[in-house]
Amino acid sequence: MENVATDEEWRVCFSQLAPGLLLFARQWVRSPADAEDVVQEAFVRFWRRNHSMGNRALLYATVRSIALDFVRRDGRRARRESNASSEMEQSVQPKFAIEDESEELLAAAVDGLLPEQREVLVMKLWNELTFAEIANALCISQNTAASRYRYALGALKKSFIPQ
Amino acid sequence: MTDFSELEEQLRKLRPLAASEDLIARVEHALGRPANYRKRRSPRQIAAPDGSGCGVSWNRLTEFRLASVWRQRLHFCCLHALSWKARNKGSVRLLCMRQYQPFHRGIVIVPQSLFPQISPRSFTTLGTKDCFSHLAPISRCGVCARKNARLCDGAIRRQALRCASRIRVRKSLSFQFRANDLFAAQNYEKKPDHSYRRRGVHFGHRICANAAKPSKSACSARSTRSSRST
């Protein structure tokens, strides 16, 4: 019952999973601080319930659930703030460590994907989940997850790489 | 899938931002607490987690409110700490009631029985339907007491309903608050006495304040009127 901080195992797990979890949470929340709140709450809840770290699908499902709850709870405030400062829309902090211009364009193209395609792409590429785990986390079939992944790559190829 | 291999390579080169040290410290702090840390906090700690507000004199109403919130949390913890079988036993309620009475330093907790939640229907009348309150103390007055009483004619009066207000429901529309009008004590009469035809006394359909004593003023007025006519 008591998974206290004296156990250092959580630090290893968290340091490995945190970048992908933050990127996954950033799909729903606007700011990195909100994403950190979501990831913190999800990881603490997951760790305290003594779930196996092999069950990554449950961890991502927890992050998704908490992020959606966060969006619903603070939706009104977010709408008001977005209306008040619409010019800050372009100055959203980046989700990736961008080094050159091509990576910046690619990151912008990823942001322009449909949400259901983007979440599958993020889970597959940067969190290295299998299609079975993705399907388990998102409550969809494996074929749906695979097709969304393919559609996402096709859309990226259309937008990023000129034919 | 081979068409997307190059694109996948480029996408994998994008590295997501690493977690900040602040986030790791926050998670460590959160994991360092016991699982029910929030539920174990006292009302003072809820309002001032760092203990800075302990020396501040509190508003008593705020303390009562926080104490009730904390009591509900204790009750919630107690129920969840019990197994499913234990919840179905009769001893659970007794156990929970013991947990309802915590005592801590400097906190005055109001016993729950002083503020029971009652049905608003029990004291809503035509006159008080706009005055609505969910929390009202149960009156201990004699009007609301539950006891049998035998009237003079031998009929047993019904038990008084357990109501929250001294204002009782009355079906008559002429006077809605019968409980407070001292009807029997002062022998007030709200209807004209229809026996004036028999006695030959005309009260002019007025309300007589004391029906037991025939009004001398009315008799004297009649005598003066008759003397003037003659």
mmCIF file of C-alpha atoms in Angstrom:
data_model
loop_
_atom_site.group_PDB
_atom_site.id
_atom_site.type_symbol
_atom_site.label_atom_id
_atom_site.label_comp_id
_atom_site.label_asym_id
_atom_site.label_seq_id
_atom_site.Cartn_x
_atom_site.Cartn_y
_atom_site.Cartn_z
ATOM 1 C CA MET A 1 0.000 0.000 0.000
ATOM 2 C CA GLU A 2 2.734 2.392 0.898
ATOM 3 C CA ASN A 3 4.970 3.265 -2.031
ATOM 4 C CA VAL A 4 6.893 6.022 -0.381
ATOM 5 C CA ALA A 5 9.669 8.112 -1.825
ATOM 6 C CA THR A 6 12.365 6.096 -0.143
ATOM 7 C CA ASP A 7 11.948 3.608 -2.940
ATOM 8 C CA GLU A 8 14.259 4.888 -5.684
ATOM 9 C CA GLU A 9 12.738 2.697 -8.349
ATOM 10 C CA TRP A 10 10.149 5.277 -9.189
ATOM 11 C CA ARG A 11 12.850 7.782 -10.084
ATOM 12 C CA VAL A 12 14.296 5.502 -12.752
ATOM 13 C CA CYS A 13 10.882 4.757 -14.188
ATOM 14 C CA PHE A 14 9.825 8.353 -14.118
ATOM 15 C CA SER A 15 12.987 9.672 -15.723
ATOM 16 C CA GLN A 16 12.501 7.239 -18.591
ATOM 17 C CA LEU A 17 8.812 7.857 -19.093
ATOM 18 C CA ALA A 18 8.396 11.514 -18.203
ATOM 19 C CA PRO A 19 9.352 13.122 -21.568
ATOM 20 C CA GLY A 20 6.951 10.907 -23.479
ATOM 21 C CA LEU A 21 4.252 11.381 -20.884
ATOM 22 C CA LEU A 22 4.659 15.145 -21.002
ATOM 23 C CA LEU A 23 4.462 15.107 -24.782
ATOM 24 C CA PHE A 24 1.392 12.914 -24.580
ATOM 25 C CA ALA A 25 -0.278 15.225 -22.070
ATOM 26 C CA ARG A 26 0.561 18.330 -24.088
ATOM 27 C CA GLN A 27 -1.965 17.258 -26.706
ATOM 28 C CA TRP A 28 -4.836 18.297 -24.477
ATOM 29 C CA VAL A 29 -3.442 21.001 -22.255
ATOM 30 C CA ARG A 30 -2.014 24.243 -23.494
ATOM 31 C CA SER A 31 0.889 24.991 -21.229
ATOM 32 C CA PRO A 32 3.803 22.830 -20.041
ATOM 33 C CA ALA A 33 2.922 23.605 -16.440
ATOM 34 C CA ASP A 34 -0.522 22.082 -16.870
ATOM 35 C CA ALA A 35 1.030 19.069 -18.561
ATOM 36 C CA GLU A 36 3.374 18.642 -15.619
ATOM 37 C CA ASP A 37 0.436 18.768 -13.239
ATOM 38 C CA VAL A 38 -1.359 16.103 -15.235
ATOM 39 C CA VAL A 39 1.692 13.846 -15.435
ATOM 40 C CA GLN A 40 2.427 14.248 -11.754
ATOM 41 C CA GLU A 41 -1.080 13.337 -10.723
ATOM 42 C CA ALA A 42 -1.236 10.397 -13.103
ATOM 43 C CA PHE A 43 2.119 8.975 -12.101
ATOM 44 C CA VAL A 44 1.472 9.332 -8.396
ATOM 45 C CA ARG A 45 -1.896 7.645 -8.769
ATOM 46 C CA PHE A 46 -0.413 4.879 -10.877
ATOM 47 C CA TRP A 47 2.520 4.282 -8.533
ATOM 48 C CA ARG A 48 0.480 4.241 -5.384
ATOM 49 C CA ARG A 49 -1.821 1.557 -6.713
ATOM 50 C CA ASN A 50 1.155 -0.724 -7.218
ATOM 51 C CA HIS A 51 0.529 -1.357 -10.866
ATOM 52 C CA SER A 52 3.240 -3.074 -12.775
ATOM 53 C CA MET A 53 5.412 -0.792 -14.861
ATOM 54 C CA GLY A 54 5.005 -3.264 -17.669
ATOM 55 C CA ASN A 55 1.395 -2.177 -17.908
ATOM 56 C CA ARG A 56 2.249 1.046 -19.686
ATOM 57 C CA ALA A 57 -1.095 1.212 -21.423
ATOM 58 C CA LEU A 58 -2.762 1.809 -18.077
ATOM 59 C CA LEU A 59 -0.346 4.622 -17.275
ATOM 60 C CA TYR A 60 -1.078 6.367 -20.563
ATOM 61 C CA ALA A 61 -4.781 5.807 -20.110
ATOM 62 C CA THR A 62 -4.484 7.446 -16.697
ATOM 63 C CA VAL A 63 -2.673 10.428 -18.174
ATOM 64 C CA ARG A 64 -5.309 10.750 -20.865
ATOM 65 C CA SER A 65 -8.160 10.511 -18.390
ATOM 66 C CA ILE A 66 -6.683 13.100 -16.060
ATOM 67 C CA ALA A 67 -5.883 15.425 -18.948
ATOM 68 C CA LEU A 68 -9.430 15.211 -20.255
ATOM 69 C CA ASP A 69 -10.754 15.859 -16.783
ATOM 70 C CA PHE A 70 -8.453 18.845 -16.546
ATOM 71 C CA VAL A 71 -9.663 20.193 -19.873
ATOM 72 C CA ARG A 72 -13.293 19.790 -18.897
ATOM 73 C CA ARG A 73 -12.750 21.360 -15.518
ATOM 74 C CA ASP A 74 -10.813 24.345 -16.764
ATOM 75 C CA GLY A 75 -12.420 24.661 -20.158
ATOM 76 C CA ARG A 76 -14.273 27.819 -19.321
ATOM 77 C CA ARG A 77 -11.192 29.482 -17.934
ATOM 78 C CA ALA A 78 -9.130 28.358 -20.905
ATOM 79 C CA ARG A 79 -11.673 29.757 -23.349
ATOM 80 C CA ARG A 80 -11.730 33.066 -21.551
ATOM 81 C CA GLU A 81 -7.971 33.279 -21.492
ATOM 82 C CA SER A 82 -7.666 32.282 -25.121
ATOM 83 C CA ASN A 83 -10.169 34.956 -26.092
ATOM 84 C CA ALA A 84 -8.330 37.535 -24.019
ATOM 85 C CA SER A 85 -4.908 36.739 -25.409
ATOM 86 C CA SER A 86 -5.466 35.329 -28.853
ATOM 87 C CA GLU A 87 -2.190 36.787 -30.087
ATOM 88 C CA MET A 88 -0.318 34.509 -27.690
ATOM 89 C CA GLU A 89 -1.559 31.535 -29.668
ATOM 90 C CA GLN A 90 1.533 31.597 -31.817
ATOM 91 C CA SER A 91 3.873 31.796 -28.853
ATOM 92 C CA VAL A 92 2.931 28.433 -27.387
ATOM 93 C CA GLN A 93 5.984 26.850 -25.907
ATOM 94 C CA PRO A 94 7.468 24.079 -28.048
ATOM 95 C CA LYS A 95 6.950 20.442 -27.247
ATOM 96 C CA PHE A 96 10.197 19.258 -28.801
ATOM 97 C CA ALA A 97 13.835 20.156 -28.446
ATOM 98 C CA ILE A 98 14.129 21.809 -31.846
ATOM 99 C CA GLU A 99 17.553 22.277 -33.374
ATOM 100 C CA ASP A 100 16.973 23.425 -36.946
ATOM 101 C CA GLU A 101 14.230 24.790 -39.164
ATOM 102 C CA SER A 102 13.222 21.475 -40.696
ATOM 103 C CA GLU A 103 12.486 20.066 -37.256
ATOM 104 C CA GLU A 104 10.440 23.109 -36.454
ATOM 105 C CA LEU A 105 8.355 22.594 -39.583
ATOM 106 C CA LEU A 106 7.934 18.946 -38.760
ATOM 107 C CA ALA A 107 6.817 19.751 -35.238
ATOM 108 C CA ALA A 108 4.316 22.250 -36.602
ATOM 109 C CA ALA A 109 3.018 19.618 -38.999
ATOM 110 C CA VAL A 110 2.562 17.189 -36.115
ATOM 111 C CA ASP A 111 0.584 19.837 -34.263
ATOM 112 C CA GLY A 112 -1.693 20.216 -37.258
ATOM 113 C CA LEU A 113 -2.779 16.588 -37.250
ATOM 114 C CA LEU A 114 -6.179 15.444 -36.151
ATOM 115 C CA PRO A 115 -6.237 14.744 -32.407
ATOM 116 C CA GLU A 116 -7.029 11.047 -32.694
ATOM 117 C CA GLN A 117 -4.247 10.572 -35.237
ATOM 118 C CA ARG A 118 -1.784 12.657 -33.263
ATOM 119 C CA GLU A 119 -2.259 10.750 -30.029
ATOM 120 C CA VAL A 120 -1.610 7.442 -31.775
ATOM 121 C CA LEU A 121 1.460 8.885 -33.458
ATOM 122 C CA VAL A 122 2.827 10.242 -30.183
ATOM 123 C CA MET A 123 2.269 6.972 -28.385
ATOM 124 C CA LYS A 124 3.812 4.960 -31.173
ATOM 125 C CA LEU A 125 6.838 7.056 -32.090
ATOM 126 C CA TRP A 126 7.962 8.821 -28.958
ATOM 127 C CA ASN A 127 6.645 6.444 -26.323
ATOM 128 C CA GLU A 128 7.325 3.239 -28.237
ATOM 129 C CA LEU A 129 4.080 1.541 -27.396
ATOM 130 C CA THR A 130 2.860 -1.343 -29.472
ATOM 131 C CA PHE A 131 -0.419 -1.179 -31.318
ATOM 132 C CA ALA A 132 -1.886 -3.575 -28.784
ATOM 133 C CA GLU A 133 -0.932 -1.257 -25.929
ATOM 134 C CA ILE A 134 -2.219 1.752 -27.806
ATOM 135 C CA ALA A 135 -5.487 0.002 -28.464
ATOM 136 C CA ASN A 136 -5.728 -0.932 -24.811
ATOM 137 C CA ALA A 137 -5.045 2.596 -23.632
ATOM 138 C CA LEU A 138 -7.422 4.300 -26.038
ATOM 139 C CA CYS A 139 -10.116 1.619 -25.916
ATOM 140 C CA ILE A 140 -10.031 1.032 -29.640
ATOM 141 C CA SER A 141 -9.123 -1.969 -31.765
ATOM 142 C CA GLN A 142 -5.599 -2.636 -32.911
ATOM 143 C CA ASN A 143 -6.613 -2.232 -36.520
ATOM 144 C CA THR A 144 -8.072 1.173 -35.765
ATOM 145 C CA ALA A 145 -4.879 2.189 -34.027
ATOM 146 C CA ALA A 146 -2.767 1.005 -36.935
ATOM 147 C CA SER A 147 -4.935 2.737 -39.492
ATOM 148 C CA ARG A 148 -4.864 5.992 -37.535
ATOM 149 C CA TYR A 149 -1.097 5.753 -37.435
ATOM 150 C CA ARG A 150 -0.950 5.250 -41.171
ATOM 151 C CA TYR A 151 -3.348 8.118 -41.799
ATOM 152 C CA ALA A 152 -1.220 10.352 -39.582
ATOM 153 C CA LEU A 153 1.945 9.502 -41.473
ATOM 154 C CA GLY A 154 0.154 10.032 -44.773
ATOM 155 C CA ALA A 155 -1.095 13.424 -43.683
ATOM 156 C CA LEU A 156 2.375 14.402 -42.521
ATOM 157 C CA LYS A 157 3.879 13.305 -45.768
ATOM 158 C CA LYS A 158 1.366 15.348 -47.692
ATOM 159 C CA SER A 159 1.905 18.476 -45.649
ATOM 160 C CA PHE A 160 5.618 18.293 -44.935
ATOM 161 C CA ILE A 161 7.208 16.629 -47.916
ATOM 162 C CA PRO A 162 6.219 18.351 -51.166
ATOM 163 C CA GLN A 163 5.211 15.943 -53.851
ATOM 164 C CA MET B 1 4.729 0.997 -44.687
ATOM 165 C CA THR B 2 8.016 1.251 -46.467
ATOM 166 C CA ASP B 3 6.910 4.575 -47.902
ATOM 167 C CA PHE B 4 6.834 6.092 -44.438
ATOM 168 C CA SER B 5 10.154 4.754 -43.173
ATOM 169 C CA GLU B 6 12.052 7.909 -44.059
ATOM 170 C CA LEU B 7 9.385 10.056 -42.481
ATOM 171 C CA GLU B 8 9.436 7.934 -39.358
ATOM 172 C CA GLU B 9 13.192 8.380 -39.159
ATOM 173 C CA GLN B 10 12.823 12.112 -39.316
ATOM 174 C CA LEU B 11 10.073 12.098 -36.735
ATOM 175 C CA ARG B 12 12.108 10.018 -34.330
ATOM 176 C CA LYS B 13 14.862 12.601 -34.498
ATOM 177 C CA LEU B 14 12.511 14.987 -32.789
ATOM 178 C CA ARG B 15 13.174 14.650 -29.101
ATOM 179 C CA PRO B 16 10.489 15.644 -26.613
ATOM 180 C CA LEU B 17 11.448 18.040 -23.872
ATOM 181 C CA ALA B 18 12.832 16.406 -20.759
ATOM 182 C CA ALA B 19 11.083 16.634 -17.442
ATOM 183 C CA SER B 20 12.232 19.477 -15.290
ATOM 184 C CA GLU B 21 13.849 19.026 -11.917
ATOM 185 C CA ASP B 22 10.925 20.812 -10.404
ATOM 186 C CA LEU B 23 8.545 18.146 -11.654
ATOM 187 C CA ILE B 24 10.716 15.367 -10.252
ATOM 188 C CA ALA B 25 10.882 17.139 -6.918
ATOM 189 C CA ARG B 26 7.118 17.548 -6.914
ATOM 190 C CA VAL B 27 6.546 13.892 -7.651
ATOM 191 C CA GLU B 28 9.005 12.939 -4.951
ATOM 192 C CA HIS B 29 7.222 15.177 -2.511
ATOM 193 C CA ALA B 30 3.858 13.721 -3.474
ATOM 194 C CA LEU B 31 5.078 10.152 -3.179
ATOM 195 C CA GLY B 32 6.729 10.894 0.137
ATOM 196 C CA ARG B 33 3.420 11.603 1.764
ATOM 197 C CA PRO B 34 1.181 8.842 2.956
ATOM 198 C CA ALA B 35 -1.568 7.897 0.533
ATOM 199 C CA ASN B 36 -4.336 9.487 2.573
ATOM 200 C CA TYR B 37 -2.337 12.531 3.509
ATOM 201 C CA ARG B 38 -5.086 14.934 2.617
ATOM 202 C CA LYS B 39 -7.670 13.041 4.568
ATOM 203 C CA ARG B 40 -5.599 13.060 7.718
ATOM 204 C CA ARG B 41 -5.105 16.813 7.801
ATOM 205 C CA SER B 42 -6.888 18.847 10.386
ATOM 206 C CA PRO B 43 -9.098 21.770 9.405
ATOM 207 C CA ARG B 44 -6.392 24.247 10.372
ATOM 208 C CA GLN B 45 -3.896 22.491 8.145
ATOM 209 C CA ILE B 46 -6.361 22.463 5.262
ATOM 210 C CA ALA B 47 -6.570 26.233 5.322
ATOM 211 C CA ALA B 48 -2.908 26.772 6.150
ATOM 212 C CA PRO B 49 -0.805 23.796 4.998
ATOM 213 C CA ASP B 50 2.456 25.355 6.127
ATOM 214 C CA GLY B 51 1.107 26.034 9.574
ATOM 215 C CA SER B 52 1.427 29.772 9.166
ATOM 216 C CA GLY B 53 -2.134 30.479 10.141
ATOM 217 C CA CYS B 54 -2.137 28.573 13.413
ATOM 218 C CA GLY B 55 -1.778 31.673 15.533
ATOM 219 C CA VAL B 56 -4.453 33.617 13.747
ATOM 220 C CA SER B 57 -7.776 33.925 15.467
ATOM 221 C CA TRP B 58 -10.325 32.192 13.343
ATOM 222 C CA ASN B 59 -13.803 33.034 12.479
ATOM 223 C CA ARG B 60 -15.887 30.603 14.430
ATOM 224 C CA LEU B 61 -18.245 29.976 11.572
ATOM 225 C CA THR B 62 -15.350 29.036 9.326
ATOM 226 C CA GLU B 63 -14.103 26.630 11.938
ATOM 227 C CA PHE B 64 -17.455 24.994 12.181
ATOM 228 C CA ARG B 65 -17.617 24.635 8.438
ATOM 229 C CA LEU B 66 -14.132 23.186 8.183
ATOM 230 C CA ALA B 67 -14.802 20.876 11.090
ATOM 231 C CA SER B 68 -17.869 19.520 9.385
ATOM 232 C CA VAL B 69 -15.928 18.978 6.164
ATOM 233 C CA TRP B 70 -13.247 17.129 8.055
ATOM 234 C CA ARG B 71 -15.830 15.036 9.826
ATOM 235 C CA GLN B 72 -17.298 14.029 6.496
ATOM 236 C CA ARG B 73 -13.865 13.056 5.269
ATOM 237 C CA LEU B 74 -13.314 10.942 8.348
ATOM 238 C CA HIS B 75 -16.622 9.269 7.793
ATOM 239 C CA PHE B 76 -15.650 8.604 4.177
ATOM 240 C CA CYS B 77 -12.304 7.142 5.211
ATOM 241 C CA CYS B 78 -13.938 5.010 7.823
ATOM 242 C CA LEU B 79 -16.405 3.547 5.393
ATOM 243 C CA HIS B 80 -13.734 2.824 2.850
ATOM 244 C CA ALA B 81 -11.440 1.272 5.376
ATOM 245 C CA LEU B 82 -14.040 -1.344 6.161
ATOM 246 C CA SER B 83 -14.507 -4.461 4.163
ATOM 247 C CA TRP B 84 -17.689 -5.076 2.259
ATOM 248 C CA LYS B 85 -18.878 -7.656 4.766
ATOM 249 C CA ALA B 86 -18.216 -5.368 7.669
ATOM 250 C CA ARG B 87 -20.254 -2.588 6.081
ATOM 251 C CA ASN B 88 -23.342 -4.772 6.122
ATOM 252 C CA LYS B 89 -23.110 -5.445 9.815
ATOM 253 C CA GLY B 90 -24.975 -3.430 12.356
ATOM 254 C CA SER B 91 -21.861 -2.392 14.211
ATOM 255 C CA VAL B 92 -20.675 -0.234 11.358
ATOM 256 C CA ARG B 93 -22.974 2.589 12.197
ATOM 257 C CA LEU B 94 -21.833 2.645 15.776
ATOM 258 C CA LEU B 95 -18.228 2.691 14.654
ATOM 259 C CA CYS B 96 -18.873 5.531 12.287
ATOM 260 C CA MET B 97 -20.648 7.535 14.921
ATOM 261 C CA ARG B 98 -17.620 7.240 17.144
ATOM 262 C CA GLN B 99 -15.487 8.572 14.371
ATOM 263 C CA TYR B 100 -17.883 11.457 13.986
ATOM 264 C CA GLN B 101 -16.856 12.944 17.305
ATOM 265 C CA PRO B 102 -13.196 13.887 16.992
ATOM 266 C CA PHE B 103 -11.683 16.292 19.441
ATOM 267 C CA HIS B 104 -8.664 18.346 18.650
ATOM 268 C CA ARG B 105 -6.924 21.198 20.265
ATOM 269 C CA GLY B 106 -8.639 24.505 19.938
ATOM 270 C CA ILE B 107 -11.389 23.291 17.658
ATOM 271 C CA VAL B 108 -14.947 23.380 18.777
ATOM 272 C CA ILE B 109 -16.989 20.847 16.891
ATOM 273 C CA VAL B 110 -20.697 21.187 16.970
ATOM 274 C CA PRO B 111 -22.520 17.953 17.694
ATOM 275 C CA GLN B 112 -24.285 16.811 14.619
ATOM 276 C CA SER B 113 -27.638 16.377 16.280
ATOM 277 C CA LEU B 114 -28.083 20.112 16.704
ATOM 278 C CA PHE B 115 -28.245 20.662 12.980
ATOM 279 C CA PRO B 116 -30.080 17.751 11.455
ATOM 280 C CA GLN B 117 -31.271 17.922 7.925
ATOM 281 C CA ILE B 118 -34.988 17.713 7.794
ATOM 282 C CA SER B 119 -37.476 17.644 5.050
ATOM 283 C CA PRO B 120 -38.524 21.151 4.028
ATOM 284 C CA ARG B 121 -42.076 19.928 3.517
ATOM 285 C CA SER B 122 -42.677 19.547 7.216
ATOM 286 C CA PHE B 123 -42.811 23.259 7.983
ATOM 287 C CA THR B 124 -43.817 24.807 4.705
ATOM 288 C CA THR B 125 -47.126 26.560 4.913
ATOM 289 C CA LEU B 126 -48.882 29.068 2.765
ATOM 290 C CA GLY B 127 -47.363 31.796 4.834
ATOM 291 C CA THR B 128 -43.861 30.388 5.063
ATOM 292 C CA LYS B 129 -43.407 28.940 1.623
ATOM 293 C CA ASP B 130 -41.122 31.806 0.658
ATOM 294 C CA CYS B 131 -39.010 31.338 3.741
ATOM 295 C CA PHE B 132 -37.048 28.204 2.998
ATOM 296 C CA SER B 133 -34.229 26.686 4.966
ATOM 297 C CA HIS B 134 -32.656 23.284 4.746
ATOM 298 C CA LEU B 135 -30.942 23.462 8.083
ATOM 299 C CA ALA B 136 -33.165 24.221 10.994
ATOM 300 C CA PRO B 137 -32.897 23.027 14.550
ATOM 301 C CA ILE B 138 -35.581 20.765 15.825
ATOM 302 C CA SER B 139 -37.654 22.719 18.241
ATOM 303 C CA ARG B 140 -37.864 21.477 21.780
ATOM 304 C CA CYS B 141 -40.870 23.564 22.635
ATOM 305 C CA GLY B 142 -44.116 22.232 23.925
ATOM 306 C CA VAL B 143 -45.877 22.807 20.635
ATOM 307 C CA CYS B 144 -43.736 20.235 18.931
ATOM 308 C CA ALA B 145 -43.481 17.791 21.806
ATOM 309 C CA ARG B 146 -44.618 14.275 21.107
ATOM 310 C CA LYS B 147 -46.896 13.326 23.936
ATOM 311 C CA ASN B 148 -50.415 12.153 24.294
ATOM 312 C CA ALA B 149 -53.005 14.333 25.889
ATOM 313 C CA ARG B 150 -56.579 13.542 26.871
ATOM 314 C CA LEU B 151 -59.090 16.239 26.241
ATOM 315 C CA CYS B 152 -62.056 17.032 28.446
ATOM 316 C CA ASP B 153 -64.499 15.188 26.252
ATOM 317 C CA GLY B 154 -62.459 12.001 26.487
ATOM 318 C CA ALA B 155 -61.094 12.100 22.975
ATOM 319 C CA ILE B 156 -57.432 11.414 22.670
ATOM 320 C CA ARG B 157 -55.639 14.111 20.849
ATOM 321 C CA ARG B 158 -53.292 13.014 18.122
ATOM 322 C CA GLN B 159 -49.600 13.194 18.723
ATOM 323 C CA ALA B 160 -47.974 16.383 17.678
ATOM 324 C CA LEU B 161 -45.916 16.038 14.587
ATOM 325 C CA ARG B 162 -42.196 16.440 14.935
ATOM 326 C CA CYS B 163 -41.737 19.683 13.132
ATOM 327 C CA ALA B 164 -38.946 22.159 12.958
ATOM 328 C CA SER B 165 -40.876 25.321 13.360
ATOM 329 C CA ARG B 166 -43.353 26.584 15.842
ATOM 330 C CA ILE B 167 -45.513 27.681 12.981
ATOM 331 C CA ARG B 168 -47.857 24.825 12.364
ATOM 332 C CA VAL B 169 -49.687 23.989 9.230
ATOM 333 C CA ARG B 170 -53.326 24.935 9.330
ATOM 334 C CA LYS B 171 -55.838 24.264 6.663
ATOM 335 C CA SER B 172 -57.907 27.338 7.269
ATOM 336 C CA LEU B 173 -57.103 30.257 5.038
ATOM 337 C CA SER B 174 -58.436 32.889 7.386
ATOM 338 C CA PHE B 175 -55.636 32.589 9.894
ATOM 339 C CA GLN B 176 -52.611 30.544 9.000
ATOM 340 C CA PHE B 177 -50.673 30.437 12.223
ATOM 341 C CA ARG B 178 -52.887 28.851 14.707
ATOM 342 C CA ALA B 179 -50.172 27.761 17.022
ATOM 343 C CA ASN B 180 -49.281 31.244 18.099
ATOM 344 C CA ASP B 181 -52.623 32.918 18.367
ATOM 345 C CA LEU B 182 -53.411 31.817 21.926
ATOM 346 C CA PHE B 183 -56.805 30.689 20.816
ATOM 347 C CA ALA B 184 -57.887 28.815 23.890
ATOM 348 C CA ALA B 185 -56.172 30.881 26.545
ATOM 349 C CA GLN B 186 -57.730 34.256 25.798
ATOM 350 C CA ASN B 187 -60.922 32.845 24.336
ATOM 351 C CA TYR B 188 -60.673 34.873 21.207
ATOM 352 C CA GLU B 189 -63.431 34.549 18.713
ATOM 353 C CA LYS B 190 -62.917 35.042 15.058
ATOM 354 C CA LYS B 191 -66.478 34.481 13.926
ATOM 355 C CA PRO B 192 -69.500 36.559 14.890
ATOM 356 C CA ASP B 193 -71.716 35.062 17.457
ATOM 357 C CA HIS B 194 -74.803 33.832 15.633
ATOM 358 C CA SER B 195 -76.815 33.491 18.826
ATOM 359 C CA TYR B 196 -77.634 37.194 18.841
ATOM 360 C CA ARG B 197 -80.983 36.433 17.217
ATOM 361 C CA ARG B 198 -81.925 34.237 20.114
ATOM 362 C CA ARG B 199 -80.721 36.629 22.768
ATOM 363 C CA GLY B 200 -81.858 39.706 20.938
ATOM 364 C CA VAL B 201 -78.395 41.219 21.029
ATOM 365 C CA HIS B 202 -76.996 42.629 17.853
ATOM 366 C CA PHE B 203 -73.241 42.796 17.600
ATOM 367 C CA GLY B 204 -73.190 44.060 14.079
ATOM 368 C CA HIS B 205 -71.011 41.139 12.868
ATOM 369 C CA ARG B 206 -68.084 42.451 14.778
ATOM 370 C CA ILE B 207 -65.370 40.373 16.287
ATOM 371 C CA CYS B 208 -65.831 40.287 19.985
ATOM 372 C CA ALA B 209 -62.674 40.237 21.999
ATOM 373 C CA ASN B 210 -64.115 38.355 24.910
ATOM 374 C CA ALA B 211 -67.163 36.269 24.258
ATOM 375 C CA ALA B 212 -67.448 34.999 27.795
ATOM 376 C CA LYS B 213 -68.299 38.431 29.075
ATOM 377 C CA PRO B 214 -71.125 40.153 27.175
ATOM 378 C CA SER B 215 -69.925 43.544 26.137
ATOM 379 C CA LYS B 216 -71.319 46.211 28.372
ATOM 380 C CA SER B 217 -70.442 48.885 25.915
ATOM 381 C CA ALA B 218 -72.668 47.340 23.284
ATOM 382 C CA CYS B 219 -75.569 47.107 25.732
ATOM 383 C CA SER B 220 -75.064 50.659 26.926
ATOM 384 C CA ALA B 221 -74.936 51.893 23.358
ATOM 385 C CA ARG B 222 -78.210 50.134 22.593
ATOM 386 C CA SER B 223 -79.852 51.654 25.668
ATOM 387 C CA THR B 224 -78.698 55.164 24.777
ATOM 388 C CA ARG B 225 -79.930 54.693 21.220
ATOM 389 C CA SER B 226 -83.358 53.609 22.459
ATOM 390 C CA SER B 227 -83.540 56.509 24.889
ATOM 391 C CA ARG B 228 -82.741 58.980 22.107
ATOM 392 C CA SER B 229 -85.418 57.527 19.862
ATOM 393 C CA THR B 230 -87.978 57.858 22.565
#
